[in-house]
Short mmCIF file of C-alpha atoms in Angstrom, two decimals:
data_model
loop_
_atom_site.label_atom_id
_atom_site.label_comp_id
_atom_site.label_asym_id
_atom_site.label_seq_id
_atom_site.Cartn_x
_atom_site.Cartn_y
_atom_site.Cartn_z
CA UNK A 1 0.00 0.00 0.00
CA UNK A 2 1.06 3.62 -0.49
CA UNK A 3 3.54 4.95 2.08
CA UNK A 4 3.16 1.82 4.22
CA UNK A 5 6.90 1.34 4.57
CA UNK A 6 7.36 5.04 5.21
CA UNK A 7 4.83 4.95 8.04
CA UNK A 8 6.47 1.90 9.58
CA UNK A 9 9.85 3.65 9.58
CA UNK A 10 8.39 6.80 11.12
CA UNK A 11 6.58 4.81 13.80
CA UNK A 12 9.61 2.67 14.64
CA UNK A 13 11.57 5.69 15.81
CA UNK A 14 8.77 6.84 18.11
CA UNK A 15 9.78 5.34 21.44
CA UNK A 16 7.60 6.33 24.42
CA UNK A 17 10.30 8.70 25.66
CA UNK A 18 10.58 10.40 22.27
CA UNK A 19 6.80 10.69 22.01
CA UNK A 20 6.72 12.50 25.36
CA UNK A 21 9.54 14.81 24.23
CA UNK A 22 7.63 15.70 21.08
CA UNK A 23 4.47 16.42 23.09
CA UNK A 24 6.51 18.60 25.47
CA UNK A 25 7.17 20.99 22.57
CA UNK A 26 3.50 21.99 22.53
CA UNK A 27 1.99 21.00 25.91
CA UNK A 28 3.24 22.06 29.31
CA UNK A 29 3.10 19.59 32.22
CA UNK A 30 0.63 16.66 32.35
CA UNK A 31 3.38 14.00 32.50
CA UNK A 32 0.95 11.22 33.46
CA UNK A 33 -1.32 11.81 30.49
CA UNK A 34 1.61 12.08 28.08
CA UNK A 35 3.10 8.81 29.35
CA UNK A 36 -0.26 7.04 29.03
CA UNK A 37 -0.83 8.08 25.40
CA UNK A 38 2.83 7.38 24.54
CA UNK A 39 2.54 3.81 25.81
CA UNK A 40 -0.80 3.37 23.99
CA UNK A 41 0.75 4.52 20.72
CA UNK A 42 3.84 2.36 21.17
CA UNK A 43 1.68 -0.69 21.85
CA UNK A 44 -0.03 -0.13 18.50
CA UNK A 45 3.38 -0.12 16.83
CA UNK A 46 4.31 -3.34 18.64
CA UNK A 47 1.02 -4.97 17.67
CA UNK A 48 1.61 -4.37 13.95
CA UNK A 49 4.83 -6.42 14.17
CA UNK A 50 3.15 -9.53 15.58
CA UNK A 51 1.89 -12.56 13.69
CA UNK A 52 -1.60 -11.96 12.22
CA UNK A 53 -3.14 -14.63 14.42
CA UNK A 54 -1.97 -13.03 17.66
CA UNK A 55 -2.39 -9.49 16.34
CA UNK A 56 -6.17 -9.84 16.02
CA UNK A 57 -6.55 -10.74 19.71
CA UNK A 58 -4.79 -7.63 21.03
CA UNK A 59 -7.24 -4.79 21.62
CA UNK A 60 -6.17 -1.16 22.13
CA UNK A 61 -6.10 0.15 25.69
CA UNK A 62 -8.57 3.02 25.52
CA UNK A 63 -7.90 6.03 27.74
CA UNK A 64 -10.19 8.16 29.93
CA UNK A 65 -8.76 11.61 30.70
CA UNK A 66 -10.15 13.39 33.74
CA UNK A 67 -9.41 17.06 34.32
CA UNK A 68 -10.79 20.62 34.15
CA UNK A 69 -11.18 22.48 30.90
CA UNK A 70 -8.16 24.12 29.32
CA UNK A 71 -5.47 21.82 30.73
CA UNK A 72 -4.50 20.13 27.44
CA UNK A 73 -6.70 17.04 27.04
CA UNK A 74 -7.71 17.71 23.44
CA UNK A 75 -4.30 19.07 22.47
CA UNK A 76 -2.54 15.91 23.71
CA UNK A 77 -4.76 13.68 21.55
CA UNK A 78 -4.50 15.94 18.50
CA UNK A 79 -0.72 16.22 18.67
CA UNK A 80 -0.42 12.47 19.23
CA UNK A 81 -2.40 11.73 16.06
CA UNK A 82 -0.37 14.25 14.03
CA UNK A 83 2.85 12.77 15.35
CA UNK A 84 1.85 9.25 14.32
CA UNK A 85 0.25 10.29 11.01
CA UNK A 86 -3.01 8.66 12.09
CA UNK A 87 -6.54 9.56 10.97
CA UNK A 88 -8.02 11.61 13.82
CA UNK A 89 -11.32 13.25 14.70
CA UNK A 90 -12.60 15.05 17.77
CA UNK A 91 -16.29 14.63 18.60
CA UNK A 92 -18.47 15.79 21.46
CA UNK A 93 -20.59 13.18 23.17
CA UNK A 94 -23.40 15.70 23.76
CA UNK A 95 -24.10 16.00 20.03
CA UNK A 96 -25.38 12.42 19.71
CA UNK A 97 -28.75 10.91 20.51
CA UNK A 98 -29.94 7.37 20.97
CA UNK A 99 -30.77 5.41 17.81
CA UNK A 100 -34.41 5.90 16.91
CA UNK A 101 -34.55 9.58 17.85
CA UNK A 102 -33.96 12.67 15.75
CA UNK A 103 -30.27 13.58 15.74
CA UNK A 104 -26.90 12.09 14.92
CA UNK A 105 -26.24 8.47 15.76
CA UNK A 106 -22.89 7.43 17.22
CA UNK A 107 -21.89 5.47 14.10
CA UNK A 108 -21.44 8.79 12.31
CA UNK A 109 -18.22 9.35 14.26
CA UNK A 110 -16.68 6.38 12.44
CA UNK A 111 -17.92 7.72 9.11
CA UNK A 112 -16.31 11.07 9.94
CA UNK A 113 -13.08 9.28 10.85
CA UNK A 114 -13.14 7.41 7.56
CA UNK A 115 -13.69 10.68 5.69
CA UNK A 116 -10.65 12.13 7.47
CA UNK A 117 -8.61 9.06 6.49
CA UNK A 118 -9.68 9.31 2.84
CA UNK A 119 -8.73 12.99 2.76
CA UNK A 120 -5.33 12.23 4.29
CA UNK A 121 -4.49 9.46 1.80
CA UNK A 122 -5.86 11.45 -1.12
CA UNK A 123 -3.64 14.39 -0.24
CA UNK A 124 -0.58 12.14 -0.11
CA UNK A 125 -1.42 10.65 -3.49
CA UNK A 126 -1.96 14.11 -4.95
CA UNK A 127 1.53 15.13 -3.88
CA UNK A 128 2.99 12.05 -5.59
CA UNK A 129 1.42 12.88 -8.99
CA UNK A 130 1.87 16.65 -8.91
CA UNK A 131 4.69 16.70 -11.49
CA UNK A 132 2.78 14.61 -14.04
CA UNK A 133 -0.41 16.60 -13.46
CA UNK A 134 1.42 19.87 -14.14
CA UNK A 135 2.83 18.49 -17.40
CA UNK A 136 -0.60 17.40 -18.57
CA UNK A 137 -2.12 20.72 -17.55
CA UNK A 138 0.53 22.55 -19.57
CA UNK A 139 -0.33 20.54 -22.68
CA UNK A 140 -4.02 21.25 -22.14
CA UNK A 141 -3.29 24.98 -21.78
CA UNK A 142 -1.33 25.00 -25.03
CA UNK A 143 -4.26 23.27 -26.73
CA UNK A 144 -6.54 26.05 -25.45
CA UNK A 145 -4.18 28.82 -26.55
CA UNK A 146 -3.36 27.23 -29.94
CA UNK A 147 -6.17 24.89 -30.98
CA UNK A 148 -5.16 22.23 -33.50
CA UNK A 149 -1.40 22.45 -32.91
CA UNK A 150 -1.09 19.40 -30.66
CA UNK A 151 0.79 16.39 -32.03
CA UNK A 152 -1.76 13.68 -32.73
CA UNK A 153 -1.08 10.25 -34.15
CA UNK A 154 -2.40 9.37 -37.57
CA UNK A 155 -5.90 8.12 -37.61
CA UNK A 156 -6.80 9.81 -34.33
CA UNK A 157 -10.25 11.23 -34.48
CA UNK A 158 -11.62 8.29 -36.44
CA UNK A 159 -13.72 6.66 -33.85
CA UNK A 160 -14.88 3.11 -34.15
CA UNK A 161 -18.41 2.09 -33.64
CA UNK A 162 -19.50 3.10 -30.16
CA UNK A 163 -21.46 0.70 -28.00
CA UNK A 164 -25.10 0.97 -28.89
CA UNK A 165 -27.56 2.04 -26.20
CA UNK A 166 -31.17 1.41 -27.13
CA UNK A 167 -34.26 2.20 -25.01
CA UNK A 168 -36.40 -0.82 -24.28
CA UNK A 169 -39.41 0.93 -22.75
CA UNK A 170 -40.78 2.06 -19.41
CA UNK A 171 -41.54 -0.24 -16.52
CA UNK A 172 -43.57 0.26 -13.34
CA UNK A 173 -43.45 -1.70 -10.09
CA UNK A 174 -46.24 -1.52 -7.52
CA UNK A 175 -44.83 -2.38 -4.07
CA UNK A 176 -48.23 -3.25 -2.65
CA UNK A 177 -48.79 -6.94 -1.91
CA UNK A 178 -52.46 -6.82 -2.83
CA UNK A 179 -51.82 -5.34 -6.26
CA UNK A 180 -54.11 -2.42 -5.45
CA UNK A 181 -53.39 1.24 -6.03
CA UNK A 182 -50.45 2.77 -4.24
CA UNK A 183 -47.15 4.54 -4.85
CA UNK A 184 -45.35 2.87 -7.74
CA UNK A 185 -41.68 2.84 -8.74
CA UNK A 186 -41.08 3.82 -12.35
CA UNK A 187 -37.95 3.55 -14.45
CA UNK A 188 -36.56 3.11 -17.92
CA UNK A 189 -34.96 -0.07 -19.24
CA UNK A 190 -32.08 0.10 -21.73
CA UNK A 191 -30.01 -2.46 -23.60
CA UNK A 192 -26.30 -1.79 -23.97
CA UNK A 193 -24.00 -3.29 -26.59
CA UNK A 194 -26.57 -4.86 -28.93
CA UNK A 195 -24.68 -7.25 -31.22
CA UNK A 196 -24.51 -6.31 -34.91
CA UNK A 197 -24.75 -8.97 -37.66
CA UNK A 198 -21.43 -9.24 -39.51
CA UNK A 199 -20.71 -10.20 -43.13
CA UNK A 200 -18.20 -12.89 -44.02
CA UNK A 201 -15.62 -10.40 -45.33
CA UNK A 202 -15.64 -8.24 -42.23
CA UNK A 203 -13.55 -10.68 -40.20
CA UNK A 204 -10.74 -10.46 -42.76
CA UNK A 205 -10.94 -6.66 -42.78
CA UNK A 206 -10.69 -6.62 -38.98
CA UNK A 207 -7.59 -8.84 -39.07
CA UNK A 208 -6.00 -6.59 -41.69
CA UNK A 209 -6.63 -3.55 -39.52
CA UNK A 210 -4.78 -4.99 -36.54
CA UNK A 211 -1.42 -3.84 -37.92
CA UNK A 212 -2.78 -0.30 -38.32
CA UNK A 213 -3.89 -0.36 -34.69
CA UNK A 214 -0.39 -1.31 -33.55
CA UNK A 215 1.06 1.50 -35.67
CA UNK A 216 -1.33 4.05 -34.20
CA UNK A 217 -0.47 2.91 -30.67
CA UNK A 218 3.25 3.30 -31.40
CA UNK A 219 2.71 6.80 -32.77
CA UNK A 220 0.59 7.73 -29.75
CA UNK A 221 3.34 6.54 -27.42
CA UNK A 222 5.93 8.52 -29.37
CA UNK A 223 3.76 11.63 -29.18
CA UNK A 224 3.34 11.19 -25.43
CA UNK A 225 7.12 10.85 -24.98
CA UNK A 226 7.69 13.98 -27.04
CA UNK A 227 5.22 15.90 -24.87
CA UNK A 228 7.01 14.75 -21.71
CA UNK A 229 10.34 15.98 -23.12
CA UNK A 230 8.81 19.27 -24.25
CA UNK A 231 9.34 18.63 -27.97
CA UNK A 232 6.97 20.34 -30.41
CA UNK A 233 6.57 19.82 -34.16
CA UNK A 234 4.90 23.23 -34.42
CA UNK A 235 7.41 26.11 -33.86
CA UNK A 236 4.61 28.42 -32.71
CA UNK A 237 3.58 25.92 -30.06
CA UNK A 238 7.18 25.76 -28.87
CA UNK A 239 7.34 29.57 -28.55
CA UNK A 240 4.08 29.63 -26.61
CA UNK A 241 5.39 26.87 -24.33
CA UNK A 242 8.39 29.04 -23.43
CA UNK A 243 6.16 32.07 -22.80
CA UNK A 244 3.87 29.94 -20.68
CA UNK A 245 6.72 28.58 -18.59
CA UNK A 246 8.13 32.11 -18.12
CA UNK A 247 4.75 33.30 -16.82
CA UNK A 248 4.16 35.87 -19.58
CA UNK A 249 0.69 34.60 -20.50
CA UNK A 250 -0.85 34.50 -17.01
CA UNK A 251 -3.41 37.26 -17.70
CA UNK A 252 -4.53 36.01 -21.11
CA UNK A 253 -8.14 34.78 -21.13
CA UNK A 254 -9.06 31.29 -22.34
CA UNK A 255 -12.33 29.40 -22.53
CA UNK A 256 -12.30 26.20 -20.55
CA UNK A 257 -14.88 23.45 -20.10
CA UNK A 258 -15.31 22.19 -16.56
CA UNK A 259 -17.33 19.27 -15.30
CA UNK A 260 -19.75 19.90 -12.48
CA UNK A 261 -21.04 16.95 -10.52
CA UNK A 262 -24.63 17.49 -9.38
CA UNK A 263 -24.75 18.38 -5.70
CA UNK A 264 -27.48 16.74 -3.69
CA UNK A 265 -28.87 18.31 -0.54
CA UNK A 266 -27.53 17.10 2.80
CA UNK A 267 -29.85 14.56 4.39
CA UNK A 268 -29.76 13.43 8.02
CA UNK A 269 -31.21 9.96 8.53
CA UNK A 270 -31.33 7.47 11.33
CA UNK A 271 -29.15 4.39 11.08
CA UNK A 272 -26.95 3.51 8.14
CA UNK A 273 -29.49 4.27 5.40
CA UNK A 274 -27.79 7.56 4.63
CA UNK A 275 -24.66 5.87 3.30
CA UNK A 276 -26.57 3.68 0.84
CA UNK A 277 -28.68 6.64 -0.33
CA UNK A 278 -25.63 8.85 -0.84
CA UNK A 279 -23.84 6.11 -2.77
CA UNK A 280 -26.87 5.59 -4.98
CA UNK A 281 -27.19 9.30 -5.74
CA UNK A 282 -23.46 9.50 -6.54
CA UNK A 283 -23.82 6.53 -8.89
CA UNK A 284 -26.71 8.19 -10.71
CA UNK A 285 -24.71 11.40 -11.06
CA UNK A 286 -21.75 9.46 -12.46
CA UNK A 287 -23.98 7.63 -14.96
CA UNK A 288 -25.18 10.88 -16.46
CA UNK A 289 -21.67 12.33 -16.46
CA UNK A 290 -22.50 15.54 -14.59
CA UNK A 291 -22.98 18.97 -16.12
CA UNK A 292 -20.44 20.54 -18.47
CA UNK A 293 -20.01 24.28 -18.27
CA UNK A 294 -17.81 26.66 -20.26
CA UNK A 295 -16.00 29.39 -18.37
CA UNK A 296 -13.85 32.28 -19.52
CA UNK A 297 -10.90 32.47 -17.12
CA UNK A 298 -7.30 33.67 -17.05
CA UNK A 299 -4.45 31.30 -17.87
CA UNK A 300 -3.34 31.28 -14.23
CA UNK A 301 -6.81 30.25 -13.06
CA UNK A 302 -7.17 27.74 -15.91
CA UNK A 303 -3.89 26.13 -14.86
CA UNK A 304 -5.24 25.59 -11.33
CA UNK A 305 -8.45 24.04 -12.67
CA UNK A 306 -6.61 21.79 -15.12
CA UNK A 307 -4.06 20.65 -12.54
CA UNK A 308 -6.91 19.73 -10.19
CA UNK A 309 -8.69 17.79 -12.95
CA UNK A 310 -5.56 15.98 -14.10
CA UNK A 311 -4.62 15.14 -10.52
CA UNK A 312 -8.06 13.63 -9.98
CA UNK A 313 -7.66 11.52 -13.12
CA UNK A 314 -4.26 10.20 -12.01
CA UNK A 315 -5.52 9.07 -8.60
CA UNK A 316 -6.91 5.59 -8.18
CA UNK A 317 -10.04 6.04 -6.07
CA UNK A 318 -10.30 2.38 -5.16
CA UNK A 319 -6.73 2.44 -3.92
CA UNK A 320 -7.46 5.55 -1.87
CA UNK A 321 -10.45 3.85 -0.22
CA UNK A 322 -8.53 0.65 0.53
CA UNK A 323 -5.53 2.48 1.98
CA UNK A 324 -7.71 4.83 4.04
CA UNK A 325 -9.78 1.96 5.43
CA UNK A 326 -6.62 0.10 6.46
CA UNK A 327 -5.21 3.16 8.21
CA UNK A 328 -8.47 3.88 10.01
CA UNK A 329 -8.84 0.31 11.22
CA UNK A 330 -5.21 -0.07 12.33
CA UNK A 331 -4.17 3.42 13.50
CA UNK A 332 -7.32 5.58 13.71
CA UNK A 333 -7.90 7.71 16.84
CA UNK A 334 -11.28 9.02 18.02
CA UNK A 335 -11.29 11.66 20.76
CA UNK A 336 -14.68 11.79 22.55
CA UNK A 337 -14.90 15.03 24.51
CA UNK A 338 -17.48 16.03 27.13
CA UNK A 339 -18.18 12.40 28.01
CA UNK A 340 -18.93 13.51 31.58
CA UNK A 341 -22.00 15.36 30.27
CA UNK A 342 -23.67 12.07 29.31
CA UNK A 343 -22.83 10.38 32.61
CA UNK A 344 -25.99 9.62 34.62
CA UNK A 345 -26.11 10.66 38.25
CA UNK A 346 -25.92 7.95 40.91
CA UNK A 347 -29.58 8.33 41.90
CA UNK A 348 -30.62 7.82 38.22
CA UNK A 349 -33.69 9.91 38.91
CA UNK A 350 -36.04 10.99 36.15
CA UNK A 351 -35.81 7.84 34.06
CA UNK A 352 -33.57 7.11 31.08
CA UNK A 353 -32.37 10.02 28.97
CA UNK A 354 -32.00 9.47 25.20
CA UNK A 355 -29.10 11.92 25.05
CA UNK A 356 -27.26 10.46 28.05
CA UNK A 357 -27.58 6.84 29.11
CA UNK A 358 -29.01 5.92 25.69
CA UNK A 359 -25.93 7.40 24.01
CA UNK A 360 -23.67 5.44 26.35
CA UNK A 361 -25.39 2.21 25.34
CA UNK A 362 -24.90 3.09 21.66
CA UNK A 363 -21.25 4.06 22.12
CA UNK A 364 -20.50 0.77 23.87
CA UNK A 365 -20.62 -1.56 20.79
CA UNK A 366 -18.59 0.93 18.74
CA UNK A 367 -15.84 0.98 21.37
CA UNK A 368 -16.02 -2.79 21.91
CA UNK A 369 -15.69 -3.49 18.20
CA UNK A 370 -18.29 -3.36 15.45
CA UNK A 371 -18.53 -3.02 11.69
CA UNK A 372 -19.87 0.34 10.52
CA UNK A 373 -21.14 0.85 6.98
CA UNK A 374 -19.65 3.83 5.16
CA UNK A 375 -19.76 4.94 1.54
CA UNK A 376 -16.15 3.72 1.21
CA UNK A 377 -17.02 0.26 2.46
CA UNK A 378 -17.42 -1.42 5.86
CA UNK A 379 -15.05 -0.25 8.62
CA UNK A 380 -14.19 -2.45 11.59
CA UNK A 381 -13.64 -0.63 14.90
CA UNK A 382 -11.90 -3.43 16.82
CA UNK A 383 -8.50 -1.72 16.81
CA UNK A 384 -9.40 1.97 16.70
CA UNK A 385 -8.03 3.84 19.72
CA UNK A 386 -10.70 5.76 21.66
CA UNK A 387 -9.67 8.56 24.02
CA UNK A 388 -12.50 9.96 26.14
CA UNK A 389 -12.23 13.12 28.22
CA UNK A 390 -14.30 15.13 30.63
CA UNK A 391 -14.03 17.52 33.55
CA UNK A 392 -16.23 15.37 35.82
CA UNK A 393 -16.82 18.33 38.14
CA UNK A 394 -20.53 17.51 38.49
CA UNK A 395 -20.60 13.77 37.76
CA UNK A 396 -17.99 11.05 38.40
CA UNK A 397 -16.47 8.40 36.14
CA UNK A 398 -18.38 5.82 38.16
CA UNK A 399 -21.63 7.40 36.91
CA UNK A 400 -20.94 5.95 33.47
CA UNK A 401 -22.55 2.58 32.81
CA UNK A 402 -20.26 -0.23 34.07
CA UNK A 403 -19.79 -1.77 30.60
CA UNK A 404 -18.51 1.52 29.20
CA UNK A 405 -16.20 2.05 32.16
CA UNK A 406 -14.66 -1.34 31.42
CA UNK A 407 -13.85 -0.32 27.85
CA UNK A 408 -11.65 2.55 29.11
CA UNK A 409 -9.19 0.66 31.33
CA UNK A 410 -6.58 3.43 31.47
CA UNK A 411 -7.52 6.49 33.49
CA UNK A 412 -5.31 9.54 33.89
CA UNK A 413 -6.08 12.64 35.92
CA UNK A 414 -4.77 15.90 34.52
CA UNK A 415 -3.60 18.59 36.92
CA UNK A 416 -4.95 22.12 37.18
CA UNK A 417 -2.68 24.86 35.90
CA UNK A 418 -1.23 27.61 38.09
CA UNK A 419 1.14 30.55 37.75
CA UNK A 420 4.25 28.43 37.07
CA UNK A 421 2.52 26.48 34.28
CA UNK A 422 1.17 29.71 32.75
CA UNK A 423 4.65 31.17 32.78
CA UNK A 424 5.97 28.16 30.87
CA UNK A 425 3.02 28.17 28.46
CA UNK A 426 3.78 31.78 27.54
CA UNK A 427 7.43 31.07 26.73
CA UNK A 428 8.32 27.41 26.11
CA UNK A 429 6.01 25.88 23.43
CA UNK A 430 6.83 26.32 19.75
CA UNK A 431 3.43 27.95 19.30
CA UNK A 432 3.50 30.07 22.48
CA UNK A 433 0.94 32.89 22.66
CA UNK A 434 3.63 35.56 22.92
CA UNK A 435 5.25 34.28 19.71
CA UNK A 436 1.87 34.25 17.97
CA UNK A 437 1.14 37.90 18.79
CA UNK A 438 4.67 38.99 17.89
CA UNK A 439 4.20 37.37 14.46
CA UNK A 440 0.71 38.80 13.92
CA UNK A 441 1.72 42.40 14.65
CA UNK A 442 4.95 42.04 12.66
CA UNK A 443 2.80 41.77 9.53
CA UNK A 444 1.76 45.39 10.21
CA UNK A 445 5.40 46.47 10.80
CA UNK A 446 4.73 46.79 14.51
CA UNK A 447 7.51 45.14 16.51
CA UNK A 448 6.64 44.17 20.06
CA UNK A 449 8.93 42.63 22.65
CA UNK A 450 7.77 41.03 25.91
CA UNK A 451 10.07 41.56 28.88
CA UNK A 452 10.45 38.73 31.45
CA UNK A 453 8.72 40.88 34.11
CA UNK A 454 5.73 41.43 31.80
CA UNK A 455 5.36 37.71 31.09
CA UNK A 456 5.53 36.88 34.79
CA UNK A 457 2.88 39.52 35.53
CA UNK A 458 0.60 38.07 32.83
CA UNK A 459 0.92 34.59 34.35
CA UNK A 460 0.12 35.98 37.82
CA UNK A 461 -2.98 37.79 36.59
CA UNK A 462 -4.25 34.73 34.70
CA UNK A 463 -3.90 32.54 37.80
CA UNK A 464 -5.59 35.21 39.92
CA UNK A 465 -8.58 35.54 37.62
CA UNK A 466 -8.98 31.75 37.42
CA UNK A 467 -9.07 31.57 41.22
CA UNK A 468 -11.74 34.29 41.49
CA UNK A 469 -13.90 33.37 38.50
CA UNK A 470 -14.39 30.09 36.66
CA UNK A 471 -11.21 28.05 36.23
CA UNK A 472 -10.89 27.69 32.48
CA UNK A 473 -7.23 26.70 32.52
CA UNK A 474 -4.86 27.96 29.83
CA UNK A 475 -7.75 29.46 27.88
CA UNK A 476 -7.64 32.32 30.39
CA UNK A 477 -4.34 33.37 28.80
CA UNK A 478 -6.16 34.00 25.52
CA UNK A 479 -8.58 36.44 27.16
CA UNK A 480 -5.78 38.15 29.10
CA UNK A 481 -3.56 38.57 26.02
CA UNK A 482 -6.42 39.82 23.86
CA UNK A 483 -7.42 42.41 26.47
CA UNK A 484 -3.78 43.50 26.80
CA UNK A 485 -3.16 44.03 23.06
CA UNK A 486 -6.64 45.00 21.86
CA UNK A 487 -5.89 48.72 21.41
CA UNK A 488 -2.50 48.04 19.87
CA UNK A 489 -3.99 45.57 17.37
CA UNK A 490 -6.63 48.14 16.41
CA UNK A 491 -4.17 51.01 15.90
CA UNK A 492 -1.33 48.96 14.36
CA UNK A 493 -1.93 49.94 10.69
CA UNK A 494 -1.99 53.66 11.61
CA UNK A 495 1.15 53.80 13.80
CA UNK A 496 3.49 51.48 11.87
CA UNK A 497 6.43 51.18 11.60
CA UNK A 498 7.11 51.27 15.31
CA UNK A 499 8.75 49.24 18.08
CA UNK A 500 6.86 48.87 21.37
CA UNK A 501 8.24 47.07 24.44
CA UNK A 502 5.63 45.23 26.54
CA UNK A 503 6.79 45.86 30.09
CA UNK A 504 5.31 45.14 33.50
CA UNK A 505 4.13 48.75 33.69
CA UNK A 506 2.40 48.37 30.32
CA UNK A 507 0.60 45.25 31.60
CA UNK A 508 -0.44 46.91 34.88
CA UNK A 509 -1.68 50.00 33.08
CA UNK A 510 -4.09 47.99 30.92
CA UNK A 511 -5.06 45.02 33.06
CA UNK A 512 -4.82 45.73 36.78
CA UNK A 513 -8.04 47.76 36.96
CA UNK A 514 -9.80 45.17 34.83
CA UNK A 515 -8.79 42.35 37.17
CA UNK A 516 -9.67 44.21 40.37
CA UNK A 517 -13.08 45.29 39.05
CA UNK A 518 -14.97 42.05 39.63
CA UNK A 519 -18.09 43.05 37.73
CA UNK A 520 -16.19 44.23 34.66
CA UNK A 521 -13.76 41.32 34.78
CA UNK A 522 -16.63 38.84 34.90
CA UNK A 523 -17.83 40.01 31.49
CA UNK A 524 -14.50 40.61 29.76
CA UNK A 525 -12.21 38.01 31.31
#
């Protein structure tokens, strides 16, 4: 399969210690959670090296993360998936309802994961055929700029007899068992490839034409090789090729024909019927070939359209589906957030809730291992890694149904963040908030520089606000930083170029009153 060996090599170097080091570049603290996910990922690598018979019996050790919001639960799972090159989706348990009720069923999370896997594999395949797609797009552009100058083999354009398609009439099916009146299904029957009676001499003529076919194929291959090497029989075409490659024809307008596949409205259905319906509608659209539309666009825009079309032609869709399904089944990761919101209280008062205990019962078979129907084929969930997370400040993990608790054997509790963690978050990660704002304002030629005292003051204020108001973890830093630089971000285009140091006095001048004013801080921070 595509990039299979590459993935194995990349995964082999990911020891648990190295996985934790990579996660440390983006997430501060939470050593227990990082170690748990590192071991889970390494076990998946180990499993792939076992004999197939033993490999099937080893199930992934799903993880339940417990901790307040904003401490890094989602970021750990997302970075882990990116590090391993695994298909990944994040879903919220509160968005699902029990099967049989209006809403999304839990199987849709596997369909979404499969869609993410298909997109990942498709993008990799597109990168592998980019060079060939650009060459074909260039030839198509030259054909648009200079119609009739392309090198064609002799005899091209003489089409043989096309398969005959002949209507055979209209049929109607009444689904009623009693044969009485009722809604009927109507359709049209056709016959494809009706045999034609041949004369005795035609067989000899066909045999004599075989040599001509071989000659035409050889000429076509020669023409294709010439196009790859940039050779042109027509001098004018060669001159235009040079101008095209030098970018001197980018603004010239050309008329291009694009195919538009009919778009069907989005339909939400219960159960797996949606996949079959969508596949059927796509098949109907493919049978009719879609709509063709002519557009007048610039050469630069036409090149983008043609490269996209040629790339699509060069990609094997069946191979994409097979590779994506294998990746999803072997390395897919589903992060289920807010699982504490569907946990039922210990008293279980009020009866069953279709968006809580009912959802737990539906999630259970997916996590245990089931086969979910998707438009790319059936997907088995036996070896997909599920990571669930929740704050559990109102409910407890024991409020989940016992069967679901058993499917998440690894539990890690994430720690709350204080001043020291905020200080590290503002300085250490590769994507630290201070670095983000420095880069954003640099685009306006406004250079800002955070002093160590200013960063320490920001961390102190964030911890103080979290202790007085709701504890939203590291997300508090976003509100603090935005309040600090709001005026500067607004005035940046008018005062540039300028260099502004962000000092402790600057922070106190803009934030101290806001933090001490409880009523104002409650709304802004």
